[in-house]
Coordinates of C-alpha atoms in Angstrom, one line a residue:
P417 CA -0.1 -0.1 0.1
P418 CA 0.7 4.0 -0.9
R419 CA 3.1 5.5 2.2
P420 CA 0.4 7.5 4.7
C421 CA 1.1 11.4 4.5
T422 CA 2.0 12.1 7.7
H423 CA 0.2 15.6 10.1
I424 CA 0.7 17.9 12.3
K425 CA -1.6 20.4 14.0
R426 CA -3.7 23.0 12.7
L427 CA -1.4 25.5 13.0
S428 CA 1.6 24.4 11.5
I429 CA -0.2 23.3 8.4
L430 CA -1.8 26.9 8.0
L431 CA 1.5 28.5 8.6
H432 CA 3.2 26.1 6.3
N433 CA 0.6 27.2 3.1
Q434 CA 1.1 30.9 4.4
L435 CA 4.6 30.7 3.4
A436 CA 3.7 29.1 0.5
L437 CA 1.2 31.8 -0.8
Y438 CA 3.4 34.3 0.1
S439 CA 6.9 33.2 -1.5
S440 CA 3.8 33.1 -4.5
L441 CA 3.1 36.1 -4.3
S442 CA 6.5 37.5 -4.0
L443 CA 7.4 36.0 -7.4
F444 CA 4.9 37.3 -8.9
L445 CA 5.2 40.6 -7.6
L446 CA 9.1 40.6 -8.8
L447 CA 8.0 39.5 -12.5
V448 CA 5.7 42.6 -12.8
E449 CA 8.5 44.8 -11.1
M450 CA 11.4 43.4 -13.5
E451 CA 9.2 43.8 -16.3
V452 CA 9.6 40.3 -17.4
K453 CA 6.9 39.9 -20.0
G454 CA 6.3 36.1 -22.1
Q455 CA 4.6 33.5 -22.2
V456 CA 7.6 31.1 -20.6
M457 CA 7.3 33.0 -17.1
C458 CA 4.1 33.3 -16.7
V459 CA 3.6 29.0 -17.1
L460 CA 6.6 28.3 -15.3
L461 CA 4.9 30.6 -12.7
M462 CA 1.4 28.6 -13.2
C463 CA 3.3 25.1 -12.2
Y464 CA 4.6 26.6 -9.5
I465 CA 1.1 27.7 -7.8
F466 CA -1.1 24.2 -8.5
G467 CA 2.4 21.6 -8.1
H468 CA 2.1 23.8 -4.5
I469 CA -1.5 23.0 -4.1
I470 CA -1.7 19.3 -5.3
T471 CA 1.6 18.0 -2.9
S472 CA -0.7 19.5 -0.5
H473 CA -3.2 18.1 -0.7
N474 CA -1.6 14.9 -1.3
C475 CA -3.7 11.1 -0.6
G476 CA -7.1 13.6 1.0
F477 CA -5.1 15.8 3.7
I478 CA -3.0 19.3 3.9
E479 CA 0.3 17.5 3.7
A480 CA 3.3 19.3 6.1
R481 CA 6.4 18.9 7.0
I482 CA 6.9 16.5 9.7
S483 CA 7.2 18.0 12.9
S484 CA 8.3 15.7 15.7
K485 CA 9.7 15.6 19.3
F486 CA 12.5 13.7 18.2
G487 CA 15.5 14.8 16.9
D488 CA 17.8 12.9 14.5
L489 CA 19.7 11.3 17.4
E490 CA 16.8 10.6 19.6
I491 CA 14.9 8.8 16.3
E492 CA 18.4 7.0 16.2
K493 CA 18.4 6.1 20.0
K494 CA 15.1 4.7 19.9
L495 CA 15.4 3.0 16.6
R496 CA 18.8 1.1 18.6
T497 CA 16.3 0.5 21.3
I498 CA 13.4 -1.3 19.3
N499 CA 14.9 -3.4 17.2
K500 CA 17.1 -5.4 18.9
P501 CA 20.0 -7.5 17.1
A502 CA 18.3 -10.1 16.1
V503 CA 19.1 -13.9 15.8
K504 CA 17.6 -14.0 12.6
I505 CA 14.8 -12.4 10.4
I506 CA 11.2 -14.5 9.7
K507 CA 8.4 -14.0 8.5
T508 CA 5.0 -14.1 8.5
I509 CA 2.6 -16.0 6.3
H510 CA 1.8 -12.6 5.3
G511 CA 5.2 -11.0 4.6
E512 CA 5.9 -9.4 7.6
K513 CA 9.3 -9.2 8.9
Y514 CA 10.5 -10.1 12.9
G515 CA 13.7 -10.2 14.3
C516 CA 14.8 -13.1 16.6
V517 CA 15.9 -11.1 19.6
D518 CA 17.1 -12.7 22.4
F519 CA 14.5 -12.8 25.0
F520 CA 16.2 -11.0 27.9
K521 CA 16.9 -7.8 25.1
Q522 CA 13.4 -7.0 24.9
P523 CA 13.2 -3.7 25.2
A524 CA 11.7 -3.4 28.4
F525 CA 14.8 -5.2 29.6
D526 CA 15.9 -1.9 29.7
H527 CA 13.4 -0.3 32.2
P528 CA 15.9 0.3 35.3
S529 CA 13.5 -0.9 37.2
M530 CA 15.1 -4.5 35.3
K531 CA 18.7 -4.8 37.0
N532 CA 17.9 -7.6 39.1
H533 CA 15.4 -9.2 37.6
T534 CA 14.9 -13.3 37.5
Y535 CA 11.9 -13.5 35.0
H536 CA 13.0 -16.4 31.9
Y537 CA 11.1 -17.1 28.7
K538 CA 9.8 -20.9 30.2
M539 CA 8.2 -18.5 33.1
R540 CA 4.5 -18.2 33.7
P541 CA 1.7 -17.4 36.0
I542 CA 2.1 -18.8 39.2
S543 CA -1.5 -19.2 40.2
H544 CA -4.6 -18.8 39.3
S545 CA -8.4 -17.9 41.3
E546 CA -10.6 -21.7 41.6
E547 CA -12.6 -20.3 38.4
K548 CA -9.8 -20.3 35.7
R549 CA -11.0 -20.6 33.0
K550 CA -10.4 -23.9 31.0
R551 CA -8.3 -25.1 28.7
E552 CA -7.0 -27.9 27.1
T553 CA -2.3 -27.9 26.3
N554 CA -1.7 -26.2 22.9
N555 CA 1.2 -28.5 21.8
T556 CA 1.2 -27.2 18.1
G557 CA 1.5 -23.1 19.5
F558 CA 1.2 -20.5 16.1
G559 CA 4.2 -22.0 14.6
Y560 CA 1.1 -21.9 11.2
L561 CA 1.7 -18.2 11.8
W562 CA 5.2 -18.6 10.2
E563 CA 6.5 -18.9 6.0
N564 CA 9.2 -21.5 8.3
G565 CA 5.9 -22.9 9.7
V566 CA 7.3 -22.9 13.5
G567 CA 8.9 -18.7 14.5
C568 CA 11.8 -17.7 15.7
P569 CA 14.4 -20.3 18.2
I570 CA 13.4 -21.5 21.4
G571 CA 14.7 -18.9 24.0
T572 CA 13.9 -15.7 21.9
V573 CA 11.0 -13.7 20.5
P574 CA 10.2 -12.1 17.5
I575 CA 9.4 -8.0 17.4
R576 CA 8.2 -6.7 14.6
R577 CA 11.6 -4.2 12.5
I578 CA 10.1 -0.8 12.2
T579 CA 11.6 2.2 10.5
K580 CA 12.7 6.1 11.1
D581 CA 9.3 6.5 8.5
D582 CA 7.4 4.3 11.8
I583 CA 8.4 6.8 14.1
L584 CA 7.8 9.6 12.2
G585 CA 4.7 8.9 11.6
L586 CA 3.6 8.1 15.1
N587 CA 4.5 11.6 16.0
S588 CA 3.5 13.5 13.8
L589 CA 0.6 13.8 15.3
E590 CA 2.3 14.0 18.9
D591 CA 0.3 12.5 22.0
I592 CA -3.2 13.4 20.9
Y593 CA -2.5 9.9 18.6
T594 CA -2.3 7.8 21.7
P595 CA -4.9 5.2 22.7
R596 CA -6.5 6.8 26.0
S597 CA -9.5 5.9 28.7
S598 CA -13.5 7.3 28.3
Y599 CA -13.4 8.0 31.7
N600 CA -11.8 11.5 30.9
T601 CA -14.2 12.2 28.1
S602 CA -18.0 13.6 28.4
T603 CA -20.7 14.6 26.7
V604 CA -20.1 18.0 26.9
G605 CA -18.5 20.2 24.8
T606 CA -14.6 21.3 25.6
S607 CA -12.5 24.4 24.8
D608 CA -9.9 21.4 24.1
P609 CA -9.3 22.1 20.7
Y610 CA -8.5 18.1 20.4
Y611 CA -11.9 17.3 21.9
D612 CA -13.5 15.9 19.6
Q613 CA -10.6 13.3 17.7
H614 CA -11.3 11.2 19.9
H615 CA -15.0 9.1 20.5
F616 CA -15.6 5.9 22.6
A617 CA -18.4 3.8 22.2
V618 CA -18.4 1.2 25.0
G619 CA -19.3 -0.9 28.7
R620 CA -17.6 -0.1 31.4
T621 CA -17.6 -0.1 34.9
P622 CA -18.5 2.0 37.2
N623 CA -17.2 5.0 39.7
K624 CA -18.0 3.3 42.8
G625 CA -14.1 2.5 44.3
M626 CA -14.3 -0.7 42.8
V627 CA -10.7 -3.1 42.3
F628 CA -10.2 -5.3 39.9
N629 CA -7.8 -8.0 39.2
G630 CA -8.7 -8.5 35.5
A631 CA -10.6 -8.7 33.1
T632 CA -11.6 -11.3 30.1
M633 CA -13.5 -10.9 26.4
E634 CA -14.9 -12.0 22.8
L635 CA -14.2 -9.6 20.7
C636 CA -15.6 -9.5 17.2
I637 CA -13.3 -9.1 14.1
T638 CA -14.5 -6.2 11.8
A639 CA -12.5 -4.2 9.8
P640 CA -13.6 -0.8 10.0
K641 CA -12.5 1.8 6.8
V642 CA -10.1 4.6 8.0
K643 CA -8.1 7.0 6.7
P644 CA -4.2 7.5 6.9
S645 CA -4.5 9.8 10.3
Q646 CA -7.3 7.4 11.8
F647 CA -7.4 4.5 13.7
S648 CA -10.4 2.2 14.7
S649 CA -9.9 -0.2 17.4
A650 CA -12.2 -2.5 19.9
R651 CA -10.1 -3.4 22.9
L652 CA -10.3 -4.1 26.5
H653 CA -8.9 -1.0 28.8
I654 CA -8.2 -1.7 32.3
Q655 CA -6.7 1.8 34.7
M656 CA -5.0 1.4 36.9
G657 CA -4.7 5.0 38.4
D658 CA -3.0 6.9 35.7
D659 CA -1.8 4.3 34.4
F660 CA -3.7 1.6 32.0
I661 CA -3.0 -1.5 30.0
Q662 CA -4.9 -1.9 26.6
M663 CA -5.8 -4.9 24.1
G664 CA -7.5 -5.9 21.1
I665 CA -7.4 -5.0 17.4
T666 CA -6.7 -1.9 15.3
V667 CA -6.2 -0.2 12.2
N668 CA -4.3 2.1 12.2
P669 CA -2.8 3.0 9.1
L670 CA 0.2 4.8 11.2
L671 CA 1.2 1.7 12.8
Y672 CA 1.0 -0.8 10.9
K673 CA 1.4 1.0 7.4
D674 CA -1.3 -0.8 5.8
D675 CA -5.7 -1.6 6.6
Q676 CA -5.9 -4.6 8.7
P677 CA -7.4 -5.2 11.6
R678 CA -4.2 -6.1 13.9
L679 CA -3.7 -7.7 16.9
F680 CA -2.2 -4.8 19.7
V681 CA -1.6 -3.7 22.9
Y682 CA -0.7 -0.9 24.0
T683 CA 0.9 0.5 27.0
K684 CA 1.1 3.3 30.0
A685 CA 3.1 3.1 33.0
G686 CA 5.3 5.7 34.7
G687 CA 5.3 8.9 32.0
Q688 CA 5.8 6.5 29.5
Q689 CA 3.8 5.1 26.9
C690 CA 3.8 3.1 23.3
Y691 CA 2.3 0.2 21.4
N692 CA 3.5 -3.9 21.9
H693 CA 7.3 -3.5 22.4
Q694 CA 8.3 -0.1 21.2
C695 CA 9.7 1.0 24.7
D696 CA 11.0 -0.3 27.9
V697 CA 7.4 -0.1 29.6
G698 CA 6.2 -2.4 26.7
M699 CA 4.8 -6.2 27.4
I700 CA 7.6 -9.0 27.8
S701 CA 6.5 -11.1 25.3
V702 CA 7.4 -15.2 26.3
R703 CA 6.8 -17.1 23.1
Q704 CA 9.1 -17.6 20.4
D705 CA 6.0 -18.2 18.0
Y706 CA 3.5 -15.1 18.6
P707 CA 3.8 -12.1 16.7
M708 CA 2.8 -8.8 17.8
G709 CA 0.8 -7.1 15.4
L710 CA -0.4 -9.7 13.6
S711 CA -3.4 -9.4 10.8
M712 CA -6.4 -10.9 12.3
L713 CA -8.0 -11.9 9.0
P714 CA -10.3 -13.0 7.3
A715 CA -12.6 -10.7 9.2
S716 CA -16.1 -10.9 9.7
E717 CA -18.9 -10.1 7.4
R718 CA -21.6 -8.5 8.3
G719 CA -25.0 -10.3 8.0
A720 CA -22.9 -13.6 7.2
K721 CA -24.0 -16.7 9.3
T722 CA -20.5 -17.2 11.2
S723 CA -18.3 -14.2 12.5
Y724 CA -15.0 -14.3 12.9
F725 CA -13.9 -13.6 16.7
S726 CA -11.2 -14.0 19.4
S727 CA -10.6 -14.3 22.7
F728 CA -8.9 -11.9 24.9
G729 CA -7.3 -11.7 28.2
L730 CA -5.9 -9.5 30.9
I731 CA -5.0 -11.5 33.8
K732 CA -3.0 -10.4 37.3
D733 CA -1.1 -13.3 39.2
K734 CA -2.0 -13.3 42.4
A735 CA 1.8 -14.7 44.0
N736 CA 3.4 -11.7 41.8
G737 CA 1.4 -9.3 40.7
N738 CA 2.2 -9.2 37.3
W739 CA -0.3 -8.8 34.6
W740 CA -0.6 -11.2 31.6
F741 CA -1.7 -11.5 28.8
E742 CA -3.8 -14.4 27.4
F743 CA -5.0 -14.7 23.8
G744 CA -7.5 -17.8 22.1
T745 CA -9.8 -20.2 23.1
D746 CA -7.3 -22.4 25.2
A747 CA -6.2 -19.0 27.1
E748 CA -2.0 -19.0 26.3
E749 CA -0.3 -16.8 27.9
I750 CA 1.5 -14.4 25.8
G751 CA 3.5 -11.7 27.6
F752 CA 3.3 -10.3 30.7
W753 CA 4.0 -6.6 32.5
P754 CA 5.8 -6.9 35.8
S755 CA 4.0 -5.5 38.1
N756 CA 6.6 -2.8 39.7
L757 CA 5.9 -0.4 36.5
F758 CA 2.1 0.6 38.1
R759 CA 2.1 3.2 40.6
Q760 CA -0.9 1.2 41.6
S761 CA -1.4 -2.3 41.6
S762 CA -5.3 -2.9 40.8
G763 CA -7.5 -1.3 38.2
N764 CA -10.3 0.7 39.3
Y765 CA -11.8 0.8 36.2
V766 CA -12.4 -1.3 33.4
E767 CA -14.3 -0.9 29.3
W768 CA -14.8 -2.7 26.3
G769 CA -15.7 -1.7 23.1
G770 CA -14.9 1.0 20.5
E771 CA -12.4 3.5 20.6
V772 CA -12.1 5.8 17.4
F773 CA -9.9 8.8 16.6
T774 CA -8.9 10.9 13.7
A775 CA -7.5 14.1 12.5
S776 CA -10.6 15.0 9.8
L777 CA -13.3 14.8 8.8
P778 CA -15.6 12.6 8.7
G779 CA -14.5 10.5 11.7
P780 CA -13.5 6.6 11.2
Q781 CA -16.1 3.6 10.7
M782 CA -16.0 1.9 14.5
G783 CA -17.3 -2.0 13.9
Y784 CA -18.8 -2.5 10.3
G785 CA -19.6 1.3 10.3
V786 CA -23.9 0.9 11.4
F787 CA -25.3 1.4 14.2
P788 CA -26.3 -1.5 16.0
F789 CA -29.8 -3.0 16.6
E790 CA -29.3 -5.7 19.1
Q791 CA -28.3 -9.1 16.2
V792 CA -25.0 -10.3 16.4
R793 CA -25.7 -11.2 12.6
Y794 CA -25.3 -7.7 11.8
D795 CA -23.5 -5.6 15.2
A796 CA -20.2 -5.7 15.7
Y797 CA -20.1 -7.5 19.2
V798 CA -17.7 -7.8 22.0
K799 CA -19.2 -11.3 24.5
R800 CA -18.3 -13.5 26.9
V801 CA -17.2 -10.5 29.3
S802 CA -16.3 -10.6 32.6
I803 CA -14.0 -9.6 35.6
L804 CA -12.0 -11.1 37.7
D805 CA -12.9 -9.2 41.1
V806 CA -11.5 -8.3 44.4
N807 CA -11.7 -11.8 45.5
Y808 CA -9.9 -13.3 42.7
N809 CA -12.9 -15.2 42.1
F810 CA -14.9 -14.5 38.3
D811 CA -18.1 -12.4 37.1
T812 CA -19.7 -13.3 34.2
K813 CA -22.2 -10.9 34.4
V814 CA -21.4 -7.9 35.3
D815 CA -24.5 -6.6 35.9
Y816 CA -23.5 -3.1 37.2
M817 CA -22.5 -2.1 33.9
E818 CA -23.1 1.2 32.6
S819 CA -23.6 1.8 28.7
F820 CA -21.3 4.9 27.1
S821 CA -20.6 6.7 24.3
D822 CA -19.7 10.3 23.6
D823 CA -21.3 11.5 20.7
N824 CA -24.2 9.6 19.3
G825 CA -24.3 11.0 15.8
G826 CA -21.2 9.0 15.2
Y827 CA -21.1 6.2 17.2
K828 CA -23.6 3.9 19.8
V829 CA -23.4 0.8 22.2
I830 CA -25.6 -0.9 23.2
D831 CA -24.9 -3.2 27.0
F832 CA -27.4 -6.0 27.3
V833 CA -27.5 -9.3 28.4
K834 CA -30.8 -11.0 26.4
S835 CA -32.7 -14.6 26.7
E836 CA -31.4 -15.2 23.2
F837 CA -28.2 -15.0 23.6
Q838 CA -27.6 -16.7 26.9
D839 CA -24.0 -18.7 25.1
A840 CA -22.3 -15.2 25.2
G841 CA -23.2 -14.3 28.2
H842 CA -22.9 -10.2 29.0
I843 CA -22.6 -9.3 25.5
I844 CA -21.7 -5.7 23.9
F845 CA -22.8 -3.8 20.6
Y846 CA -21.3 -1.2 18.8
G847 CA -20.6 0.5 16.2
G848 CA -20.9 3.3 13.9
S849 CA -20.3 5.6 10.4
G850 CA -18.5 8.4 12.0
L851 CA -18.9 12.0 12.6
N852 CA -19.5 14.4 9.8
H853 CA -19.6 16.9 12.1

């Protein structure tokens, strides 16, 4: 696919275009003053003006030079941090390159708190609740995701290779582009110029001083349409004070350079935040065959008899407080976050559903791109929602959940348990075509 456009804040765009216009006018006045005549100079002038207009509106967006918060030296340092020396480079069945990095050389081990760690690639959660979801041992793993049918060598983990353009793209919109919680959002207008760029349609726990030690969901895989400077995600979000962990599926052209639904995790801890393994508070992988950024195709088709879905869990280990990412119907442990990364030991809010970001209107689709109307075949959904409570017991009813959409003009959510959906447990329908205002 073509390289996505990069964009900066509206002020920078305005200044860029005004400077170009002033340059064009100055050239024109100079020509008049010099009494230069002839068709050649007129043609040159018109080419300059129209060339500027075309390049300034590339890909349907006004494009300007990137105003990145990173200088060249900082970018090179960040690339070295993420693209650790690899034992070998392997490809997924979709042709994406991953470096097989020594377990102990993952970016997360650069964090100052990891100097005296005792972690290893064979580790798994020490304890679970009595109501831990049942699963069978999966001896085949995720080798089918790779061209070589195996994945990385034992003792290494696959980490997606990134480029300078990847870093510049993600930072072209600076911090306004990062995922966040719906709890800091209201349906009331605000003077914040970026208020109307993040939107949510979620089911969430209320603000009642509750304590959570984990959550799970089964997520319908959809492929909403987005533009280059937008994203549309369906995710599980656990808030721990000012910190949080997200996991789910996103269509994010700046992050993944395509329009496919892809698996992601996002971490905010101790003042840092990043996707997947892209900083030292990112997830620590324990599997040699499971790649973050995995393409989740095929996506579900609206109205089809069968929909595609994946299971996600974020579970705190009672023995040591580490948070574990579990994936698939067998709840395979993929990776974890050490407890000492977070300033709060348990979650105080949990939410499930859609989040979108847009730098320009109209806004991106969410789910199937239509409002939900309580039909599994026709709505994007999150089902089998559960939380792990303060006593490490699973609550599959979550009957105190509230639904929240900050703008029903673009996105809506329906949260309930209905008799015909008993097998789906607590289910959340969500979606929308996007905002035009």
